[in-house]
CSV table of C-alpha atoms in Angstrom, one decimal:
chain,number,residue,atom,x,y,z
A,27,MET,CA,0.0,0.0,0.0
A,28,PRO,CA,1.1,3.6,-0.6
A,29,SER,CA,2.2,5.5,2.5
A,30,GLU,CA,-0.9,7.7,2.1
A,31,VAL,CA,-4.1,5.8,1.3
A,32,ARG,CA,-6.6,7.8,-0.8
A,33,VAL,CA,-10.0,7.1,0.7
A,34,SER,CA,-13.5,8.1,-0.5
A,35,ILE,CA,-16.8,7.8,1.3
A,36,ALA,CA,-20.0,7.2,-0.7
A,37,GLY,CA,-23.1,8.4,1.1
A,38,ALA,CA,-21.2,10.6,3.5
A,39,SER,CA,-23.9,13.0,4.6
A,40,GLY,CA,-25.6,10.5,7.0
A,41,TYR,CA,-24.6,10.1,10.6
A,42,THR,CA,-22.4,7.2,9.9
A,43,GLY,CA,-20.7,9.0,7.0
A,44,GLY,CA,-20.1,12.0,9.3
A,45,GLU,CA,-18.5,9.7,11.9
A,46,LEU,CA,-16.3,8.2,9.3
A,47,ILE,CA,-15.1,11.6,8.1
A,48,ARG,CA,-14.3,12.6,11.7
A,49,LEU,CA,-12.3,9.4,12.3
A,50,LEU,CA,-10.4,9.4,9.0
A,51,LEU,CA,-9.5,13.1,9.3
A,52,ALA,CA,-7.4,12.1,12.3
A,53,HIS,CA,-5.9,9.0,10.6
A,54,PRO,CA,-2.2,9.6,9.9
A,55,GLY,CA,-2.1,7.3,6.9
A,56,VAL,CA,-5.2,8.5,5.1
A,57,ARG,CA,-6.1,11.3,2.7
A,58,ILE,CA,-9.9,11.7,2.2
A,59,GLN,CA,-10.2,12.2,-1.5
A,60,GLN,CA,-13.9,12.6,-2.0
A,61,VAL,CA,-17.1,12.3,0.0
A,62,SER,CA,-20.4,11.9,-1.8
A,63,SER,CA,-24.0,13.0,-1.3
A,64,GLN,CA,-26.7,13.5,-3.8
A,65,ARG,CA,-28.8,15.7,-1.5
A,66,PHE,CA,-25.9,18.0,-0.4
A,67,ALA,CA,-23.8,18.0,-3.6
A,68,GLY,CA,-21.7,21.1,-3.6
A,69,LYS,CA,-22.2,21.9,0.0
A,70,SER,CA,-19.3,21.9,2.5
A,71,VAL,CA,-19.0,19.0,4.9
A,72,GLY,CA,-19.2,21.5,7.8
A,73,LYS,CA,-22.7,22.5,6.7
A,74,VAL,CA,-24.0,19.0,7.2
A,75,HIS,CA,-21.7,17.8,10.0
A,76,PRO,CA,-21.3,20.9,12.1
A,77,ASN,CA,-18.8,19.2,14.5
A,78,LEU,CA,-16.4,19.1,11.5
A,79,ARG,CA,-16.4,22.9,10.8
A,80,LYS,CA,-12.9,24.1,10.1
A,81,GLY,CA,-11.8,20.5,10.4
A,82,THR,CA,-11.8,20.0,6.6
A,83,ASP,CA,-12.4,22.0,3.5
A,84,LEU,CA,-14.1,19.0,1.7
A,85,SER,CA,-17.4,19.4,-0.1
A,86,PHE,CA,-19.8,16.8,-1.1
A,87,SER,CA,-19.7,15.4,-4.7
A,88,PRO,CA,-22.5,13.6,-6.5
A,89,LEU,CA,-21.9,9.8,-6.6
A,90,GLU,CA,-21.4,9.9,-10.4
A,91,GLU,CA,-18.4,12.3,-10.0
A,92,MET,CA,-16.4,10.0,-7.7
A,93,GLN,CA,-12.9,9.2,-9.0
A,94,PRO,CA,-10.9,6.0,-8.5
A,95,CYS,CA,-9.3,5.7,-5.1
A,96,ASP,CA,-7.4,3.2,-3.0
A,97,ALA,CA,-10.2,2.4,-0.6
A,98,LEU,CA,-13.9,3.1,-0.6
A,99,PHE,CA,-16.4,3.2,2.3
A,100,LEU,CA,-20.0,2.6,1.2
A,101,CYS,CA,-22.6,4.2,3.5
A,102,LEU,CA,-25.4,4.0,1.0
A,103,PRO,CA,-28.9,2.8,1.8
A,104,HIS,CA,-29.4,-0.9,2.0
A,105,GLY,CA,-29.7,-2.4,-1.5
A,106,GLU,CA,-27.7,0.3,-3.3
A,107,SER,CA,-24.3,-1.2,-3.2
A,108,SER,CA,-25.3,-4.5,-4.6
A,109,LYS,CA,-27.2,-2.6,-7.3
A,110,ARG,CA,-24.0,-0.7,-8.1
A,111,LYS,CA,-21.7,-3.7,-8.0
A,112,ASP,CA,-19.9,-2.8,-11.3
A,113,TRP,CA,-19.5,0.8,-10.4
A,114,VAL,CA,-18.0,-0.2,-7.0
A,115,ASP,CA,-15.6,-2.6,-8.6
A,116,GLY,CA,-14.4,0.1,-11.0
A,117,ILE,CA,-13.8,2.7,-8.2
A,118,ALA,CA,-11.6,1.0,-5.7
A,119,PRO,CA,-9.8,-2.3,-5.1
A,120,ARG,CA,-10.6,-2.2,-1.4
A,121,VAL,CA,-14.2,-1.7,-0.2
A,122,VAL,CA,-15.8,-1.6,3.3
A,123,ASP,CA,-19.6,-1.7,2.8
A,124,LEU,CA,-21.5,-0.5,5.8
A,125,SER,CA,-24.9,-1.6,4.4
A,126,ALA,CA,-26.6,-4.9,5.0
A,127,ASP,CA,-26.1,-6.1,1.4
A,128,PHE,CA,-23.2,-8.5,1.9
A,129,ARG,CA,-23.4,-9.4,5.6
A,130,LEU,CA,-24.9,-12.8,5.1
A,131,ALA,CA,-23.0,-15.6,3.3
A,132,ASP,CA,-26.1,-17.8,2.7
A,133,ALA,CA,-28.7,-16.9,0.0
A,134,ALA,CA,-31.5,-18.8,1.7
A,135,LEU,CA,-30.8,-17.0,5.1
A,136,TYR,CA,-30.9,-13.7,3.2
A,137,GLU,CA,-34.2,-14.4,1.5
A,138,ARG,CA,-35.8,-15.6,4.7
A,139,TRP,CA,-34.9,-12.4,6.6
A,140,TYR,CA,-35.0,-9.8,3.9
A,141,GLY,CA,-38.1,-11.2,2.2
A,142,LYS,CA,-36.7,-11.4,-1.3
A,143,PRO,CA,-33.8,-13.1,-3.2
A,144,HIS,CA,-30.4,-11.4,-3.1
A,145,PRO,CA,-29.7,-9.7,-6.5
A,146,HIS,CA,-26.2,-11.1,-6.6
A,147,PRO,CA,-26.2,-14.4,-4.7
A,148,GLU,CA,-22.9,-15.4,-6.3
A,149,LEU,CA,-21.2,-12.6,-4.3
A,150,LEU,CA,-22.5,-13.7,-0.9
A,151,GLY,CA,-19.6,-15.0,1.1
A,152,SER,CA,-17.1,-13.0,-0.8
A,153,TYR,CA,-17.1,-10.2,1.9
A,154,VAL,CA,-15.5,-10.8,5.2
A,155,TYR,CA,-18.0,-10.2,8.0
A,156,GLY,CA,-16.9,-7.0,9.7
A,157,ILE,CA,-16.4,-7.8,13.4
A,158,PRO,CA,-12.6,-7.9,13.9
A,159,GLU,CA,-12.9,-9.8,17.1
A,160,LEU,CA,-14.3,-12.7,15.2
A,161,HIS,CA,-12.6,-12.3,11.7
A,162,ARG,CA,-9.4,-10.4,12.3
A,163,GLU,CA,-7.1,-12.8,10.3
A,164,GLU,CA,-9.5,-12.9,7.4
A,165,MET,CA,-9.5,-9.1,7.3
A,166,ARG,CA,-5.7,-8.8,7.0
A,167,GLY,CA,-5.2,-8.0,3.3
A,168,ALA,CA,-8.8,-8.6,2.4
A,169,MET,CA,-10.4,-6.6,-0.5
A,170,ARG,CA,-14.0,-6.6,0.7
A,171,VAL,CA,-15.4,-6.3,4.2
A,172,SER,CA,-19.1,-6.0,5.1
A,173,SER,CA,-19.6,-4.1,8.4
A,174,ALA,CA,-22.0,-5.7,10.8
A,175,GLY,CA,-25.4,-4.3,11.9
A,176,CYS,CA,-25.3,-2.3,15.2
A,177,ASN,CA,-27.7,-4.5,17.1
A,178,ALA,CA,-26.0,-7.6,15.8
A,179,THR,CA,-22.7,-6.3,16.9
A,180,ALA,CA,-23.8,-5.6,20.4
A,181,THR,CA,-25.5,-9.0,20.7
A,182,ILE,CA,-22.8,-11.0,19.0
A,183,LEU,CA,-20.0,-9.5,21.0
A,184,GLY,CA,-21.9,-10.1,24.2
A,185,LEU,CA,-22.6,-13.8,23.4
A,186,HIS,CA,-19.7,-14.9,21.3
A,187,PRO,CA,-17.5,-16.3,24.1
A,188,LEU,CA,-20.3,-18.4,25.4
A,189,TYR,CA,-21.3,-19.8,22.0
A,190,ALA,CA,-17.6,-20.4,21.1
A,191,ALA,CA,-17.1,-22.3,24.4
A,192,ASP,CA,-20.3,-24.2,23.7
A,193,VAL,CA,-21.6,-23.7,27.3
A,194,VAL,CA,-25.1,-22.5,26.5
A,195,GLU,CA,-28.3,-24.1,25.2
A,196,LEU,CA,-28.5,-23.4,21.5
A,197,ASP,CA,-32.2,-22.9,21.2
A,198,ARG,CA,-33.1,-20.7,24.2
A,199,THR,CA,-31.3,-17.4,23.8
A,200,VAL,CA,-33.5,-14.3,24.3
A,201,VAL,CA,-32.2,-10.9,23.5
A,202,GLU,CA,-33.8,-7.5,24.1
A,203,VAL,CA,-32.0,-4.3,22.8
A,204,LYS,CA,-32.7,-0.7,23.7
A,205,VAL,CA,-31.6,1.6,21.0
A,206,GLY,CA,-31.2,5.3,20.4
A,207,SER,CA,-32.8,7.4,17.7
A,208,SER,CA,-29.7,7.8,15.5
A,209,GLU,CA,-30.2,4.1,14.5
A,210,GLY,CA,-32.9,5.4,12.2
A,211,GLY,CA,-30.5,7.7,10.3
A,212,ASN,CA,-30.9,11.4,9.6
A,213,GLU,CA,-34.0,11.4,7.5
A,214,SER,CA,-37.0,12.6,9.4
A,215,GLY,CA,-40.5,11.1,9.3
A,216,PRO,CA,-43.8,11.0,11.3
A,217,ALA,CA,-42.2,8.7,13.9
A,218,THR,CA,-39.3,11.0,14.5
A,219,HIS,CA,-41.3,14.2,15.0
A,220,HIS,CA,-40.3,15.5,18.4
A,221,PRO,CA,-43.7,15.1,20.1
A,222,GLU,CA,-43.9,11.5,18.9
A,223,ARG,CA,-40.3,10.5,19.6
A,224,SER,CA,-39.5,12.4,22.8
A,225,GLY,CA,-39.8,10.2,25.9
A,226,CYS,CA,-40.7,7.1,23.9
A,227,VAL,CA,-40.1,3.5,25.0
A,228,ARG,CA,-41.3,2.0,21.7
A,229,SER,CA,-41.2,-1.6,20.9
A,230,PHE,CA,-40.5,-1.4,17.1
A,231,ALA,CA,-39.4,-5.0,16.4
A,232,PRO,CA,-40.7,-7.5,18.9
A,233,THR,CA,-39.8,-10.2,16.4
A,234,GLY,CA,-38.5,-10.4,12.9
A,235,HIS,CA,-35.6,-7.9,13.1
A,236,ARG,CA,-33.2,-8.5,10.2
A,237,HIS,CA,-30.1,-8.3,12.3
A,238,THR,CA,-31.2,-11.6,13.8
A,239,ALA,CA,-29.9,-13.3,10.7
A,240,GLU,CA,-26.4,-12.1,11.4
A,241,MET,CA,-26.6,-13.3,15.0
A,242,ILE,CA,-27.6,-16.8,13.7
A,243,GLN,CA,-24.8,-16.8,11.2
A,244,GLU,CA,-22.0,-15.6,13.5
A,245,LEU,CA,-23.0,-17.3,16.7
A,246,GLY,CA,-24.2,-20.5,15.2
A,247,ARG,CA,-21.2,-21.1,12.9
A,248,GLY,CA,-23.0,-23.9,11.1
A,249,ARG,CA,-24.9,-25.1,14.2
A,250,GLU,CA,-28.7,-24.9,14.4
A,251,ILE,CA,-29.4,-22.2,16.9
A,252,ALA,CA,-32.4,-19.9,17.8
A,253,ILE,CA,-32.0,-16.3,18.8
A,254,HIS,CA,-35.3,-14.8,20.1
A,255,PHE,CA,-34.6,-11.1,19.5
A,256,SER,CA,-36.6,-7.9,20.2
A,257,ALA,CA,-35.8,-4.2,19.8
A,258,THR,CA,-37.1,-1.2,21.6
A,259,SER,CA,-36.3,2.4,20.8
A,260,ILE,CA,-35.8,4.7,23.8
A,261,ASP,CA,-35.2,8.4,24.4
A,262,MET,CA,-31.5,8.4,23.7
A,263,VAL,CA,-29.6,9.7,20.6
A,264,ARG,CA,-26.7,7.2,20.5
A,265,GLY,CA,-26.3,3.8,21.9
A,266,VAL,CA,-27.3,0.1,22.0
A,267,LEU,CA,-27.8,-1.8,25.2
A,268,ALA,CA,-28.3,-5.5,24.6
A,269,THR,CA,-29.7,-7.7,27.5
A,270,SER,CA,-29.3,-11.3,26.6
A,271,HIS,CA,-30.6,-14.2,28.5
A,272,VAL,CA,-28.9,-17.6,27.9
A,273,PHE,CA,-29.2,-20.9,29.7
A,274,LEU,CA,-26.1,-22.7,30.8
A,275,LYS,CA,-25.7,-26.3,29.8
A,276,GLN,CA,-23.5,-27.0,32.8
A,277,ASP,CA,-23.3,-25.6,36.3
A,278,LEU,CA,-20.7,-22.9,35.9
A,279,ASP,CA,-20.1,-20.4,38.7
A,280,GLU,CA,-19.3,-16.7,38.0
A,281,LYS,CA,-15.5,-17.3,38.2
A,282,ALA,CA,-15.8,-19.9,35.4
A,283,ILE,CA,-17.8,-17.4,33.4
A,284,TRP,CA,-15.1,-14.8,34.1
A,285,LYS,CA,-12.5,-17.2,32.8
A,286,ILE,CA,-14.4,-17.7,29.5
A,287,TYR,CA,-14.7,-14.0,28.9
A,288,ARG,CA,-11.2,-13.3,30.0
A,289,GLU,CA,-9.8,-15.9,27.6
A,290,ALA,CA,-11.9,-14.5,24.7
A,291,TYR,CA,-11.5,-10.8,25.3
A,292,GLY,CA,-8.5,-10.3,27.6
A,293,GLY,CA,-6.3,-9.1,24.7
A,294,GLU,CA,-9.0,-7.3,22.7
A,295,PRO,CA,-8.3,-3.5,22.4
A,296,PHE,CA,-11.9,-2.5,22.0
A,297,ILE,CA,-13.7,-4.8,24.5
A,298,ARG,CA,-13.9,-4.3,28.2
A,299,ILE,CA,-15.4,-6.7,30.7
A,300,VAL,CA,-17.5,-4.6,33.0
A,301,LYS,CA,-18.9,-6.2,36.0
A,302,GLU,CA,-18.3,-4.4,39.3
A,303,ARG,CA,-19.8,-4.7,42.7
A,304,ASP,CA,-20.1,-1.0,43.5
A,305,GLY,CA,-20.3,2.4,41.9
A,306,ASN,CA,-22.8,3.8,39.5
A,307,TYR,CA,-21.6,2.0,36.4
A,308,ARG,CA,-21.5,-1.6,37.6
A,309,PHE,CA,-22.6,-3.0,34.3
A,310,PRO,CA,-22.2,-1.8,30.7
A,311,GLU,CA,-24.0,1.4,29.8
A,312,PRO,CA,-24.0,3.1,26.4
A,313,LYS,CA,-24.0,6.6,27.8
A,314,ILE,CA,-20.3,6.7,28.6
A,315,LEU,CA,-19.4,5.0,25.3
A,316,ALA,CA,-20.6,7.8,23.1
A,317,GLY,CA,-18.0,8.5,20.4
A,318,THR,CA,-15.8,5.5,21.3
A,319,ASN,CA,-15.2,2.3,19.5
A,320,LEU,CA,-15.6,0.3,22.7
A,321,CYS,CA,-17.9,-2.5,23.5
A,322,ASP,CA,-18.5,-3.1,27.2
A,323,VAL,CA,-19.6,-6.6,28.2
A,324,GLY,CA,-20.8,-7.7,31.6
A,325,PHE,CA,-22.8,-10.6,33.0
A,326,GLN,CA,-24.6,-12.0,36.1
A,327,ARG,CA,-25.5,-15.6,36.9
A,328,ASP,CA,-29.0,-16.1,38.3
A,329,PRO,CA,-28.3,-18.0,41.5
A,330,ALA,CA,-31.8,-19.6,41.4
A,331,SER,CA,-31.5,-21.1,37.9
A,332,ASN,CA,-29.1,-21.8,35.0
A,333,ARG,CA,-29.9,-18.5,33.5
A,334,LEU,CA,-27.0,-16.2,32.7
A,335,VAL,CA,-27.8,-12.5,31.8
A,336,VAL,CA,-25.3,-10.9,29.6
A,337,VAL,CA,-25.3,-7.1,29.2
A,338,SER,CA,-23.4,-5.5,26.3
A,339,ALA,CA,-23.3,-1.9,25.2
A,340,ILE,CA,-21.9,0.1,22.3
A,341,ASP,CA,-22.3,3.4,20.5
A,342,ASN,CA,-24.3,2.3,17.4
A,343,LEU,CA,-22.6,4.9,15.2
A,344,MET,CA,-19.1,3.9,16.3
A,345,LYS,CA,-18.6,0.2,17.3
A,346,GLY,CA,-21.9,-0.5,15.5
A,347,ALA,CA,-20.9,1.3,12.3
A,348,ALA,CA,-18.2,3.8,11.4
A,349,GLY,CA,-15.9,2.8,14.3
A,350,GLN,CA,-16.1,-0.8,13.4
A,351,ALA,CA,-15.3,0.0,9.7
A,352,VAL,CA,-12.1,1.7,10.5
A,353,PRO,CA,-10.2,-1.3,12.2
A,354,ALA,CA,-11.4,-3.4,9.2
A,355,PHE,CA,-9.9,-0.8,6.9
A,356,ASN,CA,-6.7,-0.7,9.0
A,357,LEU,CA,-6.3,-4.4,8.8
A,358,MET,CA,-7.0,-4.5,5.1
A,359,CYS,CA,-4.4,-1.9,4.4
A,360,GLY,CA,-1.7,-3.0,6.9
A,361,PHE,CA,-2.1,-0.3,9.5
A,362,GLU,CA,-2.2,-0.9,13.2
A,363,GLU,CA,-5.8,-2.0,14.0
A,364,THR,CA,-6.3,0.7,16.6
A,365,THR,CA,-5.2,3.6,14.5
A,366,ALA,CA,-7.4,6.7,14.8
A,367,LEU,CA,-9.6,5.0,17.4
A,368,GLY,CA,-8.0,6.0,20.7
A,369,PHE,CA,-10.9,8.1,22.1
A,370,LEU,CA,-12.1,6.8,25.5
A,371,GLY,CA,-15.3,8.7,25.8
A,372,LEU,CA,-16.6,11.5,28.0
A,373,HIS,CA,-17.7,11.6,31.6
A,374,PRO,CA,-20.0,13.1,32.7
A,375,ILE,CA,-22.0,13.2,29.5
B,6,MET,CA,3.9,-14.6,45.0
B,7,LYS,CA,0.4,-14.5,43.5
B,8,ALA,CA,-3.2,-15.0,44.6
B,9,ASP,CA,-6.5,-15.2,42.8
B,10,CYS,CA,-9.2,-12.6,43.2
B,11,PRO,CA,-11.9,-14.4,45.2
B,12,VAL,CA,-14.6,-12.8,43.1
B,13,CYS,CA,-13.5,-13.1,39.4
B,14,GLY,CA,-10.4,-15.4,39.6
B,15,ALA,CA,-8.0,-12.8,38.2
B,16,THR,CA,-4.4,-13.4,39.1
B,17,ILE,CA,-3.0,-10.7,41.4
B,18,SER,CA,0.7,-10.3,42.2
B,19,ARG,CA,1.9,-9.5,45.7
B,20,GLN,CA,3.8,-6.2,45.7
B,21,ILE,CA,6.9,-5.9,47.8
B,22,ASP,CA,5.6,-3.1,50.0
B,23,MET,CA,2.2,-4.7,50.8
B,24,VAL,CA,1.1,-5.0,54.4
B,25,VAL,CA,-1.6,-7.1,56.0
B,26,GLY,CA,-4.9,-5.2,56.1
B,27,GLU,CA,-4.1,-3.2,53.0
B,28,LEU,CA,-6.9,-2.6,50.5
B,29,LEU,CA,-6.4,-3.0,46.8
B,30,GLU,CA,-8.7,-3.1,43.8
B,31,CYS,CA,-8.9,-6.0,41.4
B,32,THR,CA,-7.9,-4.7,38.0
B,33,ASP,CA,-10.5,-7.0,36.3
B,34,CYS,CA,-13.7,-6.8,38.3
B,35,GLY,CA,-12.9,-3.7,40.4
B,36,THR,CA,-13.7,-5.4,43.7
B,37,GLU,CA,-12.0,-3.9,46.7
B,38,LEU,CA,-9.9,-6.6,48.3
B,39,GLU,CA,-8.2,-6.9,51.6
B,40,VAL,CA,-4.8,-8.5,52.2
B,41,LEU,CA,-5.4,-11.1,54.8
B,42,SER,CA,-1.9,-12.5,54.9
B,43,LEU,CA,1.4,-12.1,53.0
B,44,THR,CA,2.9,-15.6,53.4
B,45,PRO,CA,0.9,-17.3,52.0
B,46,PHE,CA,-0.5,-14.4,50.0
B,47,VAL,CA,-4.2,-14.4,50.8
B,48,LEU,CA,-6.9,-12.0,49.6
B,49,ALA,CA,-10.5,-11.6,50.7
B,50,GLU,CA,-13.3,-9.3,49.6
B,51,ALA,CA,-13.2,-6.2,51.7
B,52,PRO,CA,-16.4,-5.3,53.6
B,53,GLN,CA,-18.7,-3.1,51.5
B,54,GLU,CA,-21.1,-0.4,52.5
B,55,GLU,CA,-24.5,-1.6,51.4
B,56,GLU,CA,-26.4,0.4,48.8
B,57,ASP,CA,-30.1,0.0,48.2
B,58,TRP,CA,-29.9,-1.2,44.6
B,59,GLY,CA,-33.0,-3.2,45.0
B,60,GLU,CA,-35.2,-0.1,45.3
């Protein structure tokens, strides 16, 4: 790779695109070549992402004016990148797609959860699934990575050590996520009108959420598993809190659970095991993760049963989107995985 | 000399200037621990002030 990687971002006027610009402006090995937006073509980045005022003199270009570059981030609406496959192939050798188009490797799983056949089933499986904690070695030198969904990321990272260690019943996992409004993107609608959205605790996907497919793929790893997943939007801008209930196949005490998580995540730069006995933040909480690429994971064993409750938290725009895409890019291009991702968050916030 | 945290099982090394009764924090689970003895090196969970989290 050249010492300076020319990067472009397609669909950069959304919240995820804005976060990517923020992160990549601070990356010592990157020059942002172009950022695209149809709606804001010609406008300066600072007009749309006010936190970036004076941070860059970039303006948005329409998609059709994008030039070849070394690496392309796709922040387009779901369905758009697979529709533009040939264009994408002609623009950049390395691609990180933040949409859902290539997350699943199995065409039948895609059709079941997305309700229609994939337009390019021959490409499924050609993208590395974007969670580095699970696919780090595949990402090194890869040409295509598909970033994971935010709810899927929080859930998978919470449960991965238990599924990998094969200590939980495979058909009884129940997950409830509470999510912030930025998951819905920056387009407004009747449901986001302030009087409707403010103060809400709104169950928007009690069943059938598409991210469930990613959880089945990544936690099951070929095994038949069932994830019973529900999602609720709450009065929060950023963040995902996943509360997962699993049932242990064997009688493991909390020290044994600690050992499983420590072995899986002890060396991970972006995962913290959070389970403390005192203080205000005894278990993971998305509030203090805003702007970080961290995932906090904690757990508690129900002493009266074999139920284990796992709590995991992320910033949906960071570890659940833009933040997750940058370590993938770093690994693809040979940079240190943690480059441009050192922010530890704010407190109080 | 090393001991395991009685709560999470993390390995904790004895520091040369530690004394019996000293309080330290487990770096993994944050539990406040008390040094019960130096040889052998034994740790126990320090008494905690109760908080009404069950409200």
